[in-house]
Coordinates of N, CA and C in Angstrom, one line a residue:
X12 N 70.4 146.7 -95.8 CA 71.2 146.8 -97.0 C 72.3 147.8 -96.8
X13 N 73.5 147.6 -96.8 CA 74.6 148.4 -97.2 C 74.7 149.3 -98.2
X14 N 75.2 150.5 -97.5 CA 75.7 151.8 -99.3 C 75.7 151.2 -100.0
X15 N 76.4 150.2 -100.2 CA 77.3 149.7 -101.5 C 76.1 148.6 -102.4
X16 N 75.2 147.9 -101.7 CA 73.9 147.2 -102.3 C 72.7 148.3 -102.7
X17 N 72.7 149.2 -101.8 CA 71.9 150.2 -101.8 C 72.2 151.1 -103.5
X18 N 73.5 150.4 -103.9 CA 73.9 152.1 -105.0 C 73.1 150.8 -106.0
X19 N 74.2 149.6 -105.7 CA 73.6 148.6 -107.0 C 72.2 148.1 -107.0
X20 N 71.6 148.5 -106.4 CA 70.1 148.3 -106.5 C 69.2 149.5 -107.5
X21 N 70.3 150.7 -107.8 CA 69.9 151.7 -108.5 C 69.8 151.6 -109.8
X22 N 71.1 150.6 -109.9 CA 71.2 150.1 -111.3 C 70.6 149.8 -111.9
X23 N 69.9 149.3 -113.3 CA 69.3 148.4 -114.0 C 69.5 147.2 -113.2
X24 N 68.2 146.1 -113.7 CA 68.2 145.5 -113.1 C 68.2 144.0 -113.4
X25 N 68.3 142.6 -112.9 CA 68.9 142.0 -113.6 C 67.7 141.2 -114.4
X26 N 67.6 140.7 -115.7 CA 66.3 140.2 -116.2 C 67.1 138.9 -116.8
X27 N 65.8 138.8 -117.9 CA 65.6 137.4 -118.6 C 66.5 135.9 -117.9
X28 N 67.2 135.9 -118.6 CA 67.6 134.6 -118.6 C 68.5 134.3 -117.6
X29 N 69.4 135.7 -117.0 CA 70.2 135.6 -115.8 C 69.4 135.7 -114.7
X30 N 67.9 136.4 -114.8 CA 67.4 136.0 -113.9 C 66.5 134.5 -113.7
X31 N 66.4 133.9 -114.4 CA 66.2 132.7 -114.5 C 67.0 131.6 -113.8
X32 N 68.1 132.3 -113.9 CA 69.4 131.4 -113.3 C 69.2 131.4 -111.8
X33 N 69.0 132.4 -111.5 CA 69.2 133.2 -110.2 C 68.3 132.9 -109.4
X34 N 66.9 133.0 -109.9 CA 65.7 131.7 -109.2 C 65.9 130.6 -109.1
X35 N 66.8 130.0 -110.2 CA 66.6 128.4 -110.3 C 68.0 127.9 -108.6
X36 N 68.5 128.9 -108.6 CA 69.6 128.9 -108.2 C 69.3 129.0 -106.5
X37 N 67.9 129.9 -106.4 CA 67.2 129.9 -105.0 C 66.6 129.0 -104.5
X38 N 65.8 127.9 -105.8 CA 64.8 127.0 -105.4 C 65.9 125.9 -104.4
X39 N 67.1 125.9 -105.3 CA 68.0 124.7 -104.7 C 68.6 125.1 -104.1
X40 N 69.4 126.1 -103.1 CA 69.7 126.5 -102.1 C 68.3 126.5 -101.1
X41 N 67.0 126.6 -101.4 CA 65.9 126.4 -100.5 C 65.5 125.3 -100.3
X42 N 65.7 124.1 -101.2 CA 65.4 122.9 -101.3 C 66.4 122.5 -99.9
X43 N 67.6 122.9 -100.4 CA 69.0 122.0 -99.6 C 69.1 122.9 -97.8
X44 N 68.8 124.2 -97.8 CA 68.6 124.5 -96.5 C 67.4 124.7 -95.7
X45 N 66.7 124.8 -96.5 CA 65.3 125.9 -96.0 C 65.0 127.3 -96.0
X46 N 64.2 127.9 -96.1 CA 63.9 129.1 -96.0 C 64.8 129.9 -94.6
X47 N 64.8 129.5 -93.4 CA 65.6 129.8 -92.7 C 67.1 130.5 -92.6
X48 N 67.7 129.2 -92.8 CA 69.2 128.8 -93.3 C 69.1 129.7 -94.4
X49 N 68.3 130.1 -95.6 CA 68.4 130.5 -96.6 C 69.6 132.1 -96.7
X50 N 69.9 132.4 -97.4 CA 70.7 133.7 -97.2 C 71.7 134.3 -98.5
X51 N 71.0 135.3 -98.5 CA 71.5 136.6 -100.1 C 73.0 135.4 -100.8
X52 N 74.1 135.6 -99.7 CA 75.3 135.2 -99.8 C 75.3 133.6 -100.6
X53 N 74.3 132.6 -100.0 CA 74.6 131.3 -100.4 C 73.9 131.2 -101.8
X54 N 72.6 132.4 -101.9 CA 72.2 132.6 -103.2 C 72.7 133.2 -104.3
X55 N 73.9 133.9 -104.1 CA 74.8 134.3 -105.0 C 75.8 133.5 -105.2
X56 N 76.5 132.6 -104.1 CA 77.7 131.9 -104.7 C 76.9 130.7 -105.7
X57 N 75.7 130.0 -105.3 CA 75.0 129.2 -106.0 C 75.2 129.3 -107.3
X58 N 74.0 131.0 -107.6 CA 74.0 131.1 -108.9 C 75.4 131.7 -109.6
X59 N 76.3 132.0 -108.8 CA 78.1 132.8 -109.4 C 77.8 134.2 -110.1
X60 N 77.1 134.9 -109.1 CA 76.7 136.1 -108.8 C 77.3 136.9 -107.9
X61 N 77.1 138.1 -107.7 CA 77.3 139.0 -106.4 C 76.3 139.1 -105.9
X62 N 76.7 139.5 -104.4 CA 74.9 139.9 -104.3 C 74.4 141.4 -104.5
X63 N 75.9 142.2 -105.0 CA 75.1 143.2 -105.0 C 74.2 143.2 -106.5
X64 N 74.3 142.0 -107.5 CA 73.4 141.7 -108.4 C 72.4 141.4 -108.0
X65 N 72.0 140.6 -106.8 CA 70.6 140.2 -106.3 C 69.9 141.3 -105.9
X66 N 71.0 142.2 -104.8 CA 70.0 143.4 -105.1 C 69.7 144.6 -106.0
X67 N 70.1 144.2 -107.0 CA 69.9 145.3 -108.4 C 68.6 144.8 -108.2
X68 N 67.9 143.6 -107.6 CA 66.2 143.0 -108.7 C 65.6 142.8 -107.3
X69 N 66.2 142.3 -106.1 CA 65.0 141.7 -105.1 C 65.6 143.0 -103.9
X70 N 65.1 143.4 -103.1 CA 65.5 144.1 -102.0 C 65.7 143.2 -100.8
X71 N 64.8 141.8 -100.8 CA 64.9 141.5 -99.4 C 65.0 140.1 -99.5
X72 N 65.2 138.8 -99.1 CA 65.3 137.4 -99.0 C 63.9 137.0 -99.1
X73 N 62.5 137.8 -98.6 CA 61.8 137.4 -98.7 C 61.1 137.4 -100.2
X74 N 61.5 138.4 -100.8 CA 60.7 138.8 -102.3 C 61.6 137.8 -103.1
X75 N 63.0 137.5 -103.2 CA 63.5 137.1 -103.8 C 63.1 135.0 -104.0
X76 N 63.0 134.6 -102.8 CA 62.0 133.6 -102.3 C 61.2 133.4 -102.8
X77 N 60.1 134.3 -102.7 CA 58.7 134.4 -103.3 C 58.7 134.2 -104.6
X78 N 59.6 135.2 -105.4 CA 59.7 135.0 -106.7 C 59.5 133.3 -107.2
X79 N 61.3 133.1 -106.8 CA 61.6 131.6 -107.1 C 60.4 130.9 -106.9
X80 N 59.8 130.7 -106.0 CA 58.7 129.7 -105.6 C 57.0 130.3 -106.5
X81 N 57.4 131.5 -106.8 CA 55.6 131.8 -108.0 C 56.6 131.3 -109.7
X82 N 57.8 131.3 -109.6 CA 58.7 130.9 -111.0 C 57.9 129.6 -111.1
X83 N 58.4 128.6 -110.2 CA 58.6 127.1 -110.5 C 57.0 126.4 -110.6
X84 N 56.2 127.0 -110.4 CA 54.7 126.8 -110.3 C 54.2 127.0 -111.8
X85 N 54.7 128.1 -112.4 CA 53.7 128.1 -114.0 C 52.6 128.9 -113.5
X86 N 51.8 129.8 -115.0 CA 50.8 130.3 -114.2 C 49.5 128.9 -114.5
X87 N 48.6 129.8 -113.7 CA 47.2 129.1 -113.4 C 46.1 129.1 -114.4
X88 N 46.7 127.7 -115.3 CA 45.4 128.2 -116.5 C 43.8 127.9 -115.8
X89 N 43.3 127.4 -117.1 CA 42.0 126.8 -116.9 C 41.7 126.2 -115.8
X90 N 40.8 126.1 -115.2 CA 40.6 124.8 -113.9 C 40.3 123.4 -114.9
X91 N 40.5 122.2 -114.8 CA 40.2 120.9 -115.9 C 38.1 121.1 -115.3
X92 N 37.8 120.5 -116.3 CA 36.4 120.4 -116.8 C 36.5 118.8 -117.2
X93 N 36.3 117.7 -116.4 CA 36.4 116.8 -117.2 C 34.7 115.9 -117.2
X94 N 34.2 116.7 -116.6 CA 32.6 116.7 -116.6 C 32.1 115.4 -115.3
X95 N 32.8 115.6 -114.3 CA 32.4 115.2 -112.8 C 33.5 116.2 -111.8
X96 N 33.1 116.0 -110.7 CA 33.9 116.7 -109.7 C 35.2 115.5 -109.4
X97 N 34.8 114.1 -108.9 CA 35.7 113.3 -108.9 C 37.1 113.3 -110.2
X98 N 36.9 113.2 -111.1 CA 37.1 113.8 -112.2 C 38.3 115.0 -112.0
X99 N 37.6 116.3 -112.0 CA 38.5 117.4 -111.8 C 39.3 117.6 -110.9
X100 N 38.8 117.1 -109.7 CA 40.1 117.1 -108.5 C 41.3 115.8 -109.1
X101 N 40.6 115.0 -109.7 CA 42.1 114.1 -109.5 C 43.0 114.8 -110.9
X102 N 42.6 115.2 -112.1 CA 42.9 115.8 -113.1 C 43.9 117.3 -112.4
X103 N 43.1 117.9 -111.7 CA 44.3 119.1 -110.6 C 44.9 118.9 -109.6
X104 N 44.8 117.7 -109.4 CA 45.5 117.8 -108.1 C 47.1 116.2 -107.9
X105 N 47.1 116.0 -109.4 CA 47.4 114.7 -109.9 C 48.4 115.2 -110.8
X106 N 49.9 115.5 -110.8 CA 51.0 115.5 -112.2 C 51.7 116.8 -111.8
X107 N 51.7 117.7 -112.8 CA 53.2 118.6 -112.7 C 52.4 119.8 -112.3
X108 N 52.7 120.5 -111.3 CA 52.4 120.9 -110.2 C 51.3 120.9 -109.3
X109 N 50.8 119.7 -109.3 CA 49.8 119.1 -108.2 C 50.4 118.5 -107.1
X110 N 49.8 117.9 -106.7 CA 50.4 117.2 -105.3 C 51.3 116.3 -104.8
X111 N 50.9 115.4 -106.6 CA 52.1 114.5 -106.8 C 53.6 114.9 -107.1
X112 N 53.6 116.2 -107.2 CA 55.0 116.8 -107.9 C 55.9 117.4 -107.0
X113 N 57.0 116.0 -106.8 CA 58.0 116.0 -105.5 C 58.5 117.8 -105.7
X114 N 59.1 118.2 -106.6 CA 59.2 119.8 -106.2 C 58.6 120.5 -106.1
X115 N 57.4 120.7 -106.1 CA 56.2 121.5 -105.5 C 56.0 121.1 -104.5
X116 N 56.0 119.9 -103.9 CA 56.1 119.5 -102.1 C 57.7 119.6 -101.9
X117 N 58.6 119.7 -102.0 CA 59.4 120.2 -101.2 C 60.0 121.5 -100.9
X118 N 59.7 122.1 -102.0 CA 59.8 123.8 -102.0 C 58.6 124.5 -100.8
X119 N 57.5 124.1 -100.9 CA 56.5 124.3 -99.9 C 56.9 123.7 -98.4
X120 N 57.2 122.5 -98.7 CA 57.7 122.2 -97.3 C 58.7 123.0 -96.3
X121 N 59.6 123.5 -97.7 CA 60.7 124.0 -97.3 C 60.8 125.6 -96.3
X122 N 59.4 126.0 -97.2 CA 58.9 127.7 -96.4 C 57.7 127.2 -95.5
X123 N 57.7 126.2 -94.8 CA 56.7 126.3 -93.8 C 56.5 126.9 -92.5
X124 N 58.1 127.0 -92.4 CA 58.3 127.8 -91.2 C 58.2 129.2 -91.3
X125 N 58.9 129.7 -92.5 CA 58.6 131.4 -92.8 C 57.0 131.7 -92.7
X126 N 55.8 130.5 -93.1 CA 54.5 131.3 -93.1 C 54.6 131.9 -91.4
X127 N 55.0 131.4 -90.4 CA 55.3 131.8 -89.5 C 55.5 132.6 -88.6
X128 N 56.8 133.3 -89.5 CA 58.0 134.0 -89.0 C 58.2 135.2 -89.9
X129 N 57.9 135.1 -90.9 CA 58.5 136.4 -91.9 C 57.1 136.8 -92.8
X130 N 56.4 137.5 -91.7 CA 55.1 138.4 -92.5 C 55.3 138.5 -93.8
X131 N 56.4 139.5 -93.9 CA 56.1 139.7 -95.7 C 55.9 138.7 -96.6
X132 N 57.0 137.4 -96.1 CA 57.1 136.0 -97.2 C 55.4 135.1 -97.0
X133 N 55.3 135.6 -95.8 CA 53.8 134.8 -95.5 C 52.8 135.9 -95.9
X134 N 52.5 137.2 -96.0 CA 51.8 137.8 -97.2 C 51.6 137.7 -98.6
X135 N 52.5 137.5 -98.9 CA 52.7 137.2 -100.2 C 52.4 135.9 -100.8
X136 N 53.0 135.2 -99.7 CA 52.9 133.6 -100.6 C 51.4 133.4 -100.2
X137 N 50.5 133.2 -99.7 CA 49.5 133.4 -98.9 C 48.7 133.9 -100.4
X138 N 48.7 135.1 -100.8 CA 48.3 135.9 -101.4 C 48.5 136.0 -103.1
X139 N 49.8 135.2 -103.2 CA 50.2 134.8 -105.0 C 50.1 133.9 -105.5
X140 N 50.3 132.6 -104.3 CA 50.4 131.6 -104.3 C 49.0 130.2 -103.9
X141 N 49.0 130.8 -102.7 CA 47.6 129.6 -102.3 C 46.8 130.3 -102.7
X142 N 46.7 131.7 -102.7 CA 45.2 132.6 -103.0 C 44.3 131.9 -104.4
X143 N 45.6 131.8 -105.6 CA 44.6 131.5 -107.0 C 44.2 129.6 -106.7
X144 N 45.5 129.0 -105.8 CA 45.2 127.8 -106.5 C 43.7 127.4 -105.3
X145 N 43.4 128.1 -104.3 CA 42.5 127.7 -103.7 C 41.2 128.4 -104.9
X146 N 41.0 129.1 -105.4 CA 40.1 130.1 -106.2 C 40.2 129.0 -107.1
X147 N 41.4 128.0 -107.7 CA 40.8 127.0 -108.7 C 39.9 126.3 -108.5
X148 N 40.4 125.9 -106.9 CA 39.6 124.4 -106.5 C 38.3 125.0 -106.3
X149 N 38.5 126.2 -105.7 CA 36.8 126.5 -105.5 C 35.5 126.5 -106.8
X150 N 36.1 126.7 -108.2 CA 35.5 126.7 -109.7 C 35.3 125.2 -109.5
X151 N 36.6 124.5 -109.6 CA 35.5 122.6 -109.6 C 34.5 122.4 -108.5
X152 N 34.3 123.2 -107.4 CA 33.3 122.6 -106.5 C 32.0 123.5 -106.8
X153 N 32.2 124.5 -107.8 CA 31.0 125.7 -108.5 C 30.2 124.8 -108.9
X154 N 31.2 124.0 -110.1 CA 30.7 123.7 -111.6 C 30.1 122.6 -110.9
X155 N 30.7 122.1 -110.3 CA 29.9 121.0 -109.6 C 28.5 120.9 -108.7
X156 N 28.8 122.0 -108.3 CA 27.2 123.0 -107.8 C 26.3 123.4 -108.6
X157 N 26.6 123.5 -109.6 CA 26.2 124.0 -111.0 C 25.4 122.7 -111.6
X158 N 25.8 121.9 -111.6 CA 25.9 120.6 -112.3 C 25.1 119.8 -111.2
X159 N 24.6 119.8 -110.0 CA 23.6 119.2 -109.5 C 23.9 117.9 -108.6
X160 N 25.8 118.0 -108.9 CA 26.3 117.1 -108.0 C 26.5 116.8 -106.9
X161 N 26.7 118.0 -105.8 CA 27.0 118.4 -104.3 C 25.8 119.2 -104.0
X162 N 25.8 118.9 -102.7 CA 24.8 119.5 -101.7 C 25.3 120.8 -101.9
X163 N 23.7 121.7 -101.6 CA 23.6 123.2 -101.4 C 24.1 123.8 -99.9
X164 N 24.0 122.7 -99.0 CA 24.2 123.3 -97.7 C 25.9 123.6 -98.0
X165 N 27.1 123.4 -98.6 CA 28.3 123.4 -98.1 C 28.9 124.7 -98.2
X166 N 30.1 124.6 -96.9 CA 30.6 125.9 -97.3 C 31.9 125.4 -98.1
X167 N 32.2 126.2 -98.9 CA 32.9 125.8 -99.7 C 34.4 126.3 -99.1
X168 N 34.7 127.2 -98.3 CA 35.2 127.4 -98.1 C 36.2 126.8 -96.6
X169 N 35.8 125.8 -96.7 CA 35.8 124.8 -95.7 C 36.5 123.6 -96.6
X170 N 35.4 123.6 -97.7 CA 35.4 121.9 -98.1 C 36.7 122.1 -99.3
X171 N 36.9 123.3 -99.7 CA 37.5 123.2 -100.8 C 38.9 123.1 -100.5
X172 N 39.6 123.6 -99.5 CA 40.9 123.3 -98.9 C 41.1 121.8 -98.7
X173 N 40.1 121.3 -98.6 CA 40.1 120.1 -97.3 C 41.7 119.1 -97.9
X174 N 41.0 119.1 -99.5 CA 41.7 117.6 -99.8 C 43.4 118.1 -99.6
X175 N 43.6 119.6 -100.3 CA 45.4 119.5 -100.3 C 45.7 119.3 -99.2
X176 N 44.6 119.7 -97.4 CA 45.1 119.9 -96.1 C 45.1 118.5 -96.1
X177 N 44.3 117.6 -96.4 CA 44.9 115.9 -95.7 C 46.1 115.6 -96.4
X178 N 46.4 115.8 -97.8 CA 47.1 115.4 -98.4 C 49.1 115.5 -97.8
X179 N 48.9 116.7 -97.2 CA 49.9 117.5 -97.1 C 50.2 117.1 -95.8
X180 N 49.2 117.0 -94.7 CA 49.1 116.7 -93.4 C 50.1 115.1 -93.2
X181 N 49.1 114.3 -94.5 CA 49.8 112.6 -94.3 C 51.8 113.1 -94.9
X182 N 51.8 113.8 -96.2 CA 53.5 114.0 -96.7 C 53.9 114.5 -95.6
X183 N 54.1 115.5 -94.7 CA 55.0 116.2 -93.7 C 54.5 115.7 -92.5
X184 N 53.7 115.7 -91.9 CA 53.5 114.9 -90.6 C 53.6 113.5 -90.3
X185 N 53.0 112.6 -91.5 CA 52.8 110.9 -91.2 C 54.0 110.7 -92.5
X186 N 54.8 111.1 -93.1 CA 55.4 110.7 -93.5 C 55.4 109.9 -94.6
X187 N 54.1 109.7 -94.8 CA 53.2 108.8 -96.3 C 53.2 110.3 -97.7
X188 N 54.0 109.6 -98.7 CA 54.5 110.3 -99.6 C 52.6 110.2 -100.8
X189 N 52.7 111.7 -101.3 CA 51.5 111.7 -102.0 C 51.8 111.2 -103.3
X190 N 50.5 110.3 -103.7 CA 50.7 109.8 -104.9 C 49.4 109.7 -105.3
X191 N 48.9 109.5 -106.9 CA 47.9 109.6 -107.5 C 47.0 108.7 -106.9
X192 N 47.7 107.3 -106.0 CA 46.6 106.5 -105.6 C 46.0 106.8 -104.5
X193 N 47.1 107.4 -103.5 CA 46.7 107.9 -102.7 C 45.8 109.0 -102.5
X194 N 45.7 109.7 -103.2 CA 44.9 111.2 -103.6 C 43.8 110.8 -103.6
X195 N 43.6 110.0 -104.9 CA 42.7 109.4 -105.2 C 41.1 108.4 -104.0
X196 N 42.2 107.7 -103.3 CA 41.8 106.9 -102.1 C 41.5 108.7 -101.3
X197 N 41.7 109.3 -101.2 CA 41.3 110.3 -100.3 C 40.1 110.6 -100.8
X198 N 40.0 111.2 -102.5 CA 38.9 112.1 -102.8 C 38.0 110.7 -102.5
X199 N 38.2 109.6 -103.1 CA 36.6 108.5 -102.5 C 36.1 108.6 -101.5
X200 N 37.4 108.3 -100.4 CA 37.0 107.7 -99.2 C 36.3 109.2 -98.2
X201 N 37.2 110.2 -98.3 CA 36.9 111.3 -97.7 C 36.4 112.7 -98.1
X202 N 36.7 113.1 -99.0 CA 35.8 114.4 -99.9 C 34.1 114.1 -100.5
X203 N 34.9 113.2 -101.7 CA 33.2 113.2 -102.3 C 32.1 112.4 -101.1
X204 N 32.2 111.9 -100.7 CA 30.7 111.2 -99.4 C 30.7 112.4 -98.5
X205 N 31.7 113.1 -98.2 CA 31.4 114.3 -97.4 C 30.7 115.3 -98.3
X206 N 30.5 115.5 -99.5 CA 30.0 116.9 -100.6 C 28.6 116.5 -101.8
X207 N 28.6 114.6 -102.3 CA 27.8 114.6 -103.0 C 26.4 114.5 -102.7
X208 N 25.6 114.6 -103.2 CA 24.3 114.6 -102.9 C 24.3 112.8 -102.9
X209 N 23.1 112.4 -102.0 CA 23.2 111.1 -101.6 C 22.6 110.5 -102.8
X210 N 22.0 110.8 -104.1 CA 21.6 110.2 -105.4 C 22.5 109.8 -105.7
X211 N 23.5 111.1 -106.1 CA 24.6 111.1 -107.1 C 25.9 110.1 -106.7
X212 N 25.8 109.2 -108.1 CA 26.7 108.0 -108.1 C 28.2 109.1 -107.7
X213 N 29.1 108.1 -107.6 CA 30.6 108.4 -108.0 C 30.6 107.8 -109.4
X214 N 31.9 109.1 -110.5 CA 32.5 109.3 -111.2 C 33.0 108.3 -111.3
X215 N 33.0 106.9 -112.0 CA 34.8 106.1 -111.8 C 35.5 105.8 -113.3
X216 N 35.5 106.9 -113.5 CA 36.7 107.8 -114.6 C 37.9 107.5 -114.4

């Protein structure tokens, strides 16, 4: 940071609704280059800013990132209870910001390389970001433990990632775009026969 960012970072700092702008302003400069390409300068002409306004609020590219990308997410309410496990994974992982929700896969797509490359942005997101929504999935595979559904042997911590990692694997690697049916055809064919107990029917809710 320069004297001259360094003084306006002393300043008050920028809030509410201009900072609103100024995230919304990151996501699409991240969308259109990448986290890479990304940079202070193309995030100020975006939003019609300075940057020594960006640094009145973020100090580094990486926090400022992070922000935009914990913005566009919403927080983490309830986990859904829809009284099966088949059930709750398609209910979370199905609409506005699940898996089906083209800007939540492209913004993530978009910082896949920083988990990488830029510790701090890969601490944080790691830790703001996947930390609660994996802590969701892990409550539907509780309750479901709870509930007499799934085998005692599992580690959950295994099984509970599993479905976003195929999901994510087929959108960025095979090129097959995620959709409710497809999710869906996942949790059948591959999750629940891997976790229920061999009694227990499938849900077909």
């Amino acid at each position: 940071m320069t004297p001259a960012e360094a003084a306006a970072a002393a300043r008050p700092r920028v809030e509410g609704e201009r900072e609103q702008e100024i995230l919304e302003a990151t996501l699409d400069v991240l969308a259109d280059v990448g986290y890479d390409r990304l940079t202070m300068d193309a995030v100020a002409s975006a939003a019609r800013a300075s940057k020594a306004t960006l640094y009145r609020r973020w100090e580094t590219k990486a926090s400022l990132v992070l922000e935009a990308v914990l913005s566009q997410k919403g927080p983490i309410g309830e986990a859904p209870e829809t009284g099966s496990l088949r059930g709750d994974l398609i209910a979370s992982y199905c609409g506005h910001g699940g898996l089906t929700d083209a800007r939540s896969l492209a913004v993530f797509g978009s910082v896949i390389t920083a988990l990488t490359r830029d510790a701090e942005f890969a601490e944080g997101f790691r830790e703001l970001f996947v930390g609660p929504k994996v802590e969701a999935t892990r409550v539907l595979f509780e309750r479901a433990e709870v509930r007499g559904e799934i085998r005692d042997d599992l580690d959950l911590d295994i099984v509970g990632p599993a479905l976003a990692a195929i999901v994510m694997h087929r959108q960025f690697f095979l090129g097959q775009p995620a959709t409710t049916e497809s999710i869906t055809k996942v949790i059948d064919q591959v999750i629940l026969p891997a976790v229920l107990r061999p009694s227990t029917p499938k849900d077909k809710s």
